[in-house]
Tab-separated table of C-alpha atoms and ligand atoms in Angstrom:
chain	number	residue	atom	x	y	z
A	1	MET	CA	34.257	-43.947	-36.744
A	2	LEU	CA	32.892	-46.336	-34.134
A	3	ARG	CA	29.520	-44.886	-32.590
A	4	ILE	CA	27.730	-46.883	-29.283
A	5	ARG	CA	24.271	-45.524	-28.779
A	6	ASN	CA	22.207	-46.797	-25.736
A	7	LEU	CA	23.958	-50.101	-25.305
A	8	LYS	CA	22.545	-52.103	-22.877
A	9	CYS	CA	24.030	-55.599	-22.274
A	10	TYR	CA	22.861	-58.874	-19.941
A	11	TYR	CA	24.187	-61.475	-18.214
A	12	GLY	CA	20.799	-63.395	-17.763
A	13	ARG	CA	18.752	-61.212	-15.983
A	14	ILE	CA	21.819	-58.940	-14.664
A	15	MET	CA	22.192	-55.526	-16.943
A	16	ALA	CA	26.169	-55.112	-16.875
A	17	VAL	CA	25.903	-52.332	-19.320
A	18	LYS	CA	22.960	-49.795	-18.671
A	19	GLY	CA	22.637	-47.814	-21.737
A	20	VAL	CA	26.123	-46.416	-22.250
A	21	SER	CA	26.735	-44.088	-25.783
A	22	LEU	CA	29.855	-43.167	-26.900
A	23	SER	CA	31.951	-42.320	-29.853
A	24	VAL	CA	35.213	-43.302	-31.168
A	25	LYS	CA	36.984	-41.079	-33.715
A	26	LYS	CA	39.584	-41.971	-36.529
A	27	SER	CA	43.177	-41.446	-35.444
A	28	GLN	CA	42.329	-41.034	-31.691
A	29	ILE	CA	43.159	-43.003	-28.487
A	30	ILE	CA	40.006	-42.892	-26.596
A	31	THR	CA	39.829	-44.585	-22.832
A	32	LEU	CA	37.471	-46.141	-20.678
A	33	ILE	CA	38.276	-46.019	-17.408
A	34	GLY	CA	36.467	-47.036	-13.686
A	35	ALA	CA	36.465	-49.619	-11.092
A	36	ASN	CA	36.372	-53.149	-11.651
A	37	GLY	CA	33.336	-54.635	-12.519
A	38	SER	CA	31.971	-51.369	-14.079
A	39	GLY	CA	31.490	-53.193	-17.309
A	40	LYS	CA	34.599	-51.993	-19.515
A	41	SER	CA	35.522	-55.350	-20.636
A	42	THR	CA	31.655	-56.257	-21.361
A	43	LEU	CA	31.293	-53.154	-23.642
A	44	LEU	CA	34.457	-54.468	-25.666
A	45	GLU	CA	33.144	-57.886	-25.756
A	46	ALA	CA	29.837	-56.575	-27.190
A	47	ILE	CA	31.740	-54.690	-30.193
A	48	CYS	CA	33.592	-58.020	-30.875
A	49	GLY	CA	30.771	-60.347	-31.305
A	50	LEU	CA	31.475	-62.211	-28.190
A	51	LEU	CA	28.467	-61.326	-26.251
A	52	PRO	CA	25.008	-63.107	-27.516
A	53	GLY	CA	22.644	-60.340	-26.268
A	54	TRP	CA	22.877	-56.951	-26.309
A	55	GLU	CA	20.694	-54.170	-26.976
A	56	GLY	CA	21.203	-50.798	-28.566
A	57	GLU	CA	23.248	-49.591	-31.615
A	58	ILE	CA	27.068	-50.304	-32.258
A	59	THR	CA	27.956	-48.872	-35.630
A	60	PHE	CA	31.726	-49.178	-37.218
A	61	GLU	CA	32.115	-46.861	-40.116
A	62	GLY	CA	28.585	-46.694	-40.748
A	63	ILE	CA	27.843	-50.473	-40.677
A	64	PRO	CA	26.093	-51.793	-37.853
A	65	LEU	CA	27.462	-54.658	-36.150
A	66	LYS	CA	24.688	-56.295	-34.564
A	67	GLY	CA	24.521	-59.838	-35.377
A	68	PHE	CA	28.377	-60.056	-36.349
A	69	ASP	CA	30.576	-63.157	-34.969
A	70	PRO	CA	34.147	-62.352	-34.026
A	71	PRO	CA	35.612	-63.221	-37.350
A	72	ALA	CA	33.178	-61.182	-39.190
A	73	VAL	CA	34.367	-58.211	-36.867
A	74	VAL	CA	38.039	-58.765	-37.723
A	75	LYS	CA	37.464	-58.900	-41.253
A	76	HIS	CA	35.692	-55.523	-40.920
A	77	GLY	CA	38.964	-54.246	-38.995
A	78	ILE	CA	38.329	-54.291	-35.339
A	79	SER	CA	40.944	-56.524	-33.345
A	80	LEU	CA	40.572	-57.065	-29.591
A	81	VAL	CA	43.670	-57.595	-27.289
A	82	PRO	CA	42.174	-59.115	-24.546
A	83	GLU	CA	42.199	-58.813	-20.697
A	84	GLY	CA	45.219	-61.129	-19.546
A	85	ARG	CA	46.625	-61.334	-22.885
A	86	LEU	CA	45.377	-64.729	-23.898
A	87	ILE	CA	48.335	-65.882	-25.544
A	88	PHE	CA	48.643	-69.751	-26.894
A	89	PRO	CA	51.586	-70.637	-24.076
A	90	PRO	CA	53.113	-74.043	-25.622
A	91	ILE	CA	53.574	-72.639	-28.946
A	92	SER	CA	56.089	-70.567	-30.429
A	93	VAL	CA	56.137	-66.774	-30.393
A	94	LEU	CA	55.786	-66.908	-34.008
A	95	ASP	CA	53.083	-69.060	-34.503
A	96	ASN	CA	51.267	-67.163	-31.826
A	97	LEU	CA	51.508	-64.044	-34.347
A	98	LYS	CA	50.694	-65.838	-37.236
A	99	LEU	CA	47.599	-66.880	-35.588
A	100	GLY	CA	46.671	-63.366	-35.691
A	101	ALA	CA	46.371	-63.510	-39.496
A	102	TYR	CA	44.720	-66.391	-39.687
A	103	THR	CA	42.035	-64.658	-42.074
A	104	MET	CA	44.712	-63.612	-44.263
A	105	TYR	CA	45.852	-67.330	-44.634
A	106	ARG	CA	42.696	-68.489	-45.552
A	107	LYS	CA	42.892	-65.942	-48.535
A	108	ARG	CA	46.126	-67.570	-49.243
A	109	GLN	CA	47.978	-63.764	-48.763
A	110	HIS	CA	51.057	-65.529	-47.439
A	111	ALA	CA	53.672	-62.683	-48.985
A	112	ALA	CA	51.439	-59.729	-47.200
A	113	VAL	CA	51.358	-61.681	-43.772
A	114	LYS	CA	55.091	-61.848	-44.019
A	115	GLN	CA	55.494	-58.411	-44.335
A	116	THR	CA	52.979	-57.394	-41.792
A	117	LEU	CA	54.997	-59.671	-39.616
A	118	GLU	CA	58.329	-57.869	-40.686
A	119	LYS	CA	56.620	-54.632	-39.471
A	120	ILE	CA	55.566	-55.989	-36.061
A	121	LEU	CA	59.132	-57.426	-35.244
A	122	GLU	CA	60.307	-53.684	-36.044
A	123	LEU	CA	57.863	-52.516	-33.649
A	124	PHE	CA	58.497	-55.095	-30.978
A	125	PRO	CA	62.022	-56.302	-31.611
A	126	ILE	CA	62.151	-58.559	-28.356
A	127	LEU	CA	59.486	-60.654	-30.210
A	128	GLY	CA	62.094	-61.260	-32.900
A	129	GLN	CA	64.983	-62.608	-30.509
A	130	ARG	CA	62.252	-64.739	-28.897
A	131	ALA	CA	60.542	-66.220	-32.408
A	132	LYS	CA	61.113	-69.665	-31.808
A	133	GLN	CA	60.513	-69.708	-28.028
A	134	ALA	CA	57.529	-70.830	-26.554
A	135	ALA	CA	55.116	-67.875	-25.543
A	136	GLY	CA	54.741	-69.019	-22.583
A	137	THR	CA	58.103	-68.635	-21.126
A	138	LEU	CA	58.262	-64.736	-22.066
A	139	SER	CA	57.980	-62.317	-19.532
A	140	GLY	CA	54.609	-60.870	-18.450
A	141	GLY	CA	55.457	-57.266	-20.918
A	142	GLU	CA	56.749	-59.581	-23.454
A	143	GLN	CA	53.715	-61.362	-23.113
A	144	GLN	CA	51.426	-57.948	-23.429
A	145	MET	CA	54.146	-57.033	-26.809
A	146	LEU	CA	53.060	-60.263	-28.279
A	147	ALA	CA	49.262	-60.043	-27.628
A	148	ILE	CA	49.272	-56.506	-29.338
A	149	GLY	CA	51.467	-58.085	-31.872
A	150	ARG	CA	48.644	-60.603	-33.060
A	151	ALA	CA	46.210	-58.418	-33.001
A	152	LEU	CA	48.293	-56.038	-35.383
A	153	MET	CA	48.331	-59.216	-37.673
A	154	SER	CA	44.964	-58.865	-38.934
A	155	HIS	CA	45.673	-54.792	-40.098
A	156	PRO	CA	43.034	-53.568	-37.797
A	157	LYS	CA	42.086	-49.879	-38.453
A	158	LEU	CA	40.369	-49.892	-34.854
A	159	LEU	CA	42.236	-51.784	-31.787
A	160	LEU	CA	40.531	-52.480	-28.585
A	161	LEU	CA	42.745	-53.128	-26.001
A	162	ASP	CA	41.518	-54.630	-22.504
A	163	GLU	CA	43.869	-53.640	-19.514
A	164	PRO	CA	47.113	-53.979	-21.159
A	165	SER	CA	48.954	-52.400	-18.090
A	166	MET	CA	47.303	-55.170	-15.874
A	167	GLY	CA	50.715	-56.846	-13.696
A	168	LEU	CA	53.268	-54.872	-15.397
A	169	ALA	CA	56.203	-52.615	-13.653
A	170	PRO	CA	55.505	-49.108	-14.648
A	171	LEU	CA	58.782	-49.006	-17.137
A	172	ILE	CA	56.925	-51.852	-18.881
A	173	VAL	CA	53.923	-49.722	-18.714
A	174	GLU	CA	55.427	-46.697	-20.359
A	175	LYS	CA	56.901	-48.547	-23.208
A	176	ILE	CA	53.871	-50.297	-24.069
A	177	PHE	CA	51.931	-46.926	-24.195
A	178	ARG	CA	54.504	-45.006	-26.181
A	179	THR	CA	53.687	-47.987	-28.951
A	180	LEU	CA	50.096	-47.146	-28.584
A	181	GLU	CA	51.200	-43.818	-29.069
A	182	THR	CA	53.259	-44.671	-32.270
A	183	LEU	CA	50.480	-46.870	-33.358
A	184	ARG	CA	47.571	-43.688	-33.254
A	185	GLU	CA	50.486	-41.817	-35.334
A	186	GLU	CA	50.369	-44.731	-37.855
A	187	GLY	CA	46.360	-43.671	-38.351
A	188	ILE	CA	45.555	-46.679	-36.006
A	189	THR	CA	42.344	-45.914	-33.940
A	190	ILE	CA	42.628	-46.936	-30.329
A	191	LEU	CA	39.544	-47.545	-27.604
A	192	LEU	CA	41.818	-48.414	-24.354
A	193	VAL	CA	39.933	-49.846	-21.398
A	194	GLU	CA	42.225	-49.493	-18.286
A	195	GLN	CA	42.157	-49.428	-14.375
A	196	ASN	CA	45.496	-47.451	-15.059
A	197	ALA	CA	43.614	-44.214	-15.369
A	198	GLN	CA	46.587	-41.681	-14.849
A	199	ALA	CA	48.819	-43.957	-17.600
A	200	ALA	CA	45.689	-43.977	-20.101
A	201	LEU	CA	44.766	-40.582	-19.602
A	202	GLN	CA	48.177	-39.478	-20.419
A	203	ILE	CA	48.310	-40.586	-23.969
A	204	ALA	CA	44.599	-40.457	-24.486
A	205	ASP	CA	42.433	-38.082	-26.747
A	206	TYR	CA	39.183	-38.052	-24.793
A	207	GLY	CA	38.059	-40.558	-21.627
A	208	TYR	CA	34.745	-42.113	-20.735
A	209	VAL	CA	34.558	-42.859	-17.011
A	210	PHE	CA	32.463	-46.057	-15.845
A	211	GLU	CA	30.663	-46.556	-12.802
A	212	THR	CA	28.268	-49.627	-12.354
A	213	GLY	CA	27.472	-50.199	-16.350
A	214	THR	CA	27.160	-46.117	-16.907
A	215	VAL	CA	29.268	-43.125	-17.901
A	216	VAL	CA	29.624	-40.755	-15.024
A	217	LEU	CA	31.708	-38.273	-16.488
A	218	GLN	CA	33.504	-37.777	-19.742
A	219	GLY	CA	35.768	-35.104	-21.900
A	220	ARG	CA	38.964	-34.476	-23.135
A	221	ALA	CA	41.376	-36.613	-21.294
A	222	SER	CA	43.740	-33.210	-20.111
A	223	GLU	CA	40.392	-32.012	-18.441
A	224	LEU	CA	39.433	-35.618	-17.113
A	225	LEU	CA	43.484	-35.325	-15.537
A	226	ALA	CA	42.553	-32.104	-14.054
A	227	ASP	CA	39.291	-33.285	-12.777
A	228	GLN	CA	39.019	-33.140	-8.794
A	229	GLU	CA	36.749	-35.968	-8.669
A	230	VAL	CA	38.596	-38.161	-11.043
A	231	LYS	CA	41.967	-37.177	-9.132
A	232	ARG	CA	40.466	-38.516	-5.730
A	233	ALA	CA	38.614	-41.635	-7.019
A	234	TYR	CA	41.026	-42.742	-10.038
A	235	LEU	CA	44.268	-41.107	-9.963
A	236	GLY	CA	45.718	-41.901	-6.434
A	237	LYS	CA	48.457	-40.155	-4.663
A	238	ASP	CA	50.782	-41.358	-7.191
A	239	TYR	CA	49.604	-39.128	-9.724
A	240	GLY	CA	52.284	-37.008	-11.549
A	241	GLU	CA	54.682	-39.955	-11.589
A	242	PHE	CA	54.256	-40.932	-15.204
A	243	TYR	CA	55.274	-39.054	-18.382
A	244	ASP	CA	56.947	-36.173	-16.902
A	245	ASP	CA	57.880	-34.926	-19.927
A	246	LYS	CA	54.537	-34.489	-20.741
B	301	ATP	P1	37.275	-55.290	-14.871
B	301	ATP	O1	38.270	-54.387	-15.009
B	301	ATP	O2	37.367	-56.211	-13.508
B	301	ATP	O3	37.123	-56.555	-15.988
B	301	ATP	P2	35.000	-54.101	-16.173
B	301	ATP	O4	34.723	-52.858	-16.102
B	301	ATP	O5	35.657	-54.797	-17.098
B	301	ATP	O6	35.911	-54.960	-14.855
B	301	ATP	P3	33.088	-56.220	-16.601
B	301	ATP	O7	34.193	-57.378	-16.593
B	301	ATP	O8	32.493	-55.629	-18.072
B	301	ATP	O9	33.986	-54.760	-15.640
B	301	ATP	O10	31.872	-56.440	-15.594
B	301	ATP	C1	30.870	-55.903	-15.739
B	301	ATP	C2	29.645	-56.787	-14.641
B	301	ATP	O11	29.384	-57.979	-15.800
B	301	ATP	C3	30.588	-57.015	-13.389
B	301	ATP	O12	29.582	-57.314	-12.205
B	301	ATP	C4	30.853	-58.705	-13.530
B	301	ATP	O13	30.464	-59.565	-12.354
B	301	ATP	C5	29.618	-58.835	-14.416
B	301	ATP	N1	29.783	-60.087	-15.191
B	301	ATP	C6	31.090	-60.396	-16.373
B	301	ATP	N2	31.488	-61.018	-17.233
B	301	ATP	C7	30.424	-62.068	-16.433
B	301	ATP	C8	29.831	-63.350	-17.085
B	301	ATP	N3	30.466	-64.010	-17.715
B	301	ATP	N4	28.657	-63.640	-16.474
B	301	ATP	C9	27.942	-63.044	-15.420
B	301	ATP	N5	28.450	-61.823	-14.876
B	301	ATP	C10	29.095	-61.438	-15.696
């Protein structure tokens, strides 16, 4: 579905992504794990048309994304849940969600927007209960749900998530990751960037390990979870506490 070949991303003269290749298959969860500053967010930004200068090839359903601006990327079925959520704090939860459907509003598809909204409120009932509240007053977990809900408003085929677990308590992370599994069951493909390698690998089908702008290891998520080097470098001593039932 998404193919990246020899991607190189630059900030001025600094190369932040150094020739990365990866594939994302339909209806799978693919995770990118790795330390801070290893280039994971930069790769997501390149896919979304948020980075001016990159080299290589990014194709989505066979279409090259080179030169696409963010609205064009969204129109083709890719949506980003950005790092730090980036919701709009002063406006209501409902209006934040509606902003995610701006391309549909432009086409005057009001009935379709209403239907999508209802589906998202089923997925995250708490957002319905808080619909009229200013988004900035939500808890961190609720804000993450809002950011995911907003991204879903544009009917993405591919959902990109940048560190959705950041700053959240383990129980909330589990709830959010369960939702990602539900979305996969509904046929949405997910590219998940995570520092919480343990939680990410437990729901993912396949994973890539990043280090200073390159992929140093890749494999089925279950294999990476069992890999001694991954355990040592990314899983830490708490490994095994998540999803004991899996
Ligand atoms: P994190 O989890 O901390 O977001 P990451 O793996 O997503 O890490 P990136 O944010 O993609 O990594 O950063 C990759 C490299 O690019 C880092 O060295 C970072 O300092 C650099 N970088 C990121 N954004 C910019 C920017 N706007 N200008 C200059 N350098 C940047």
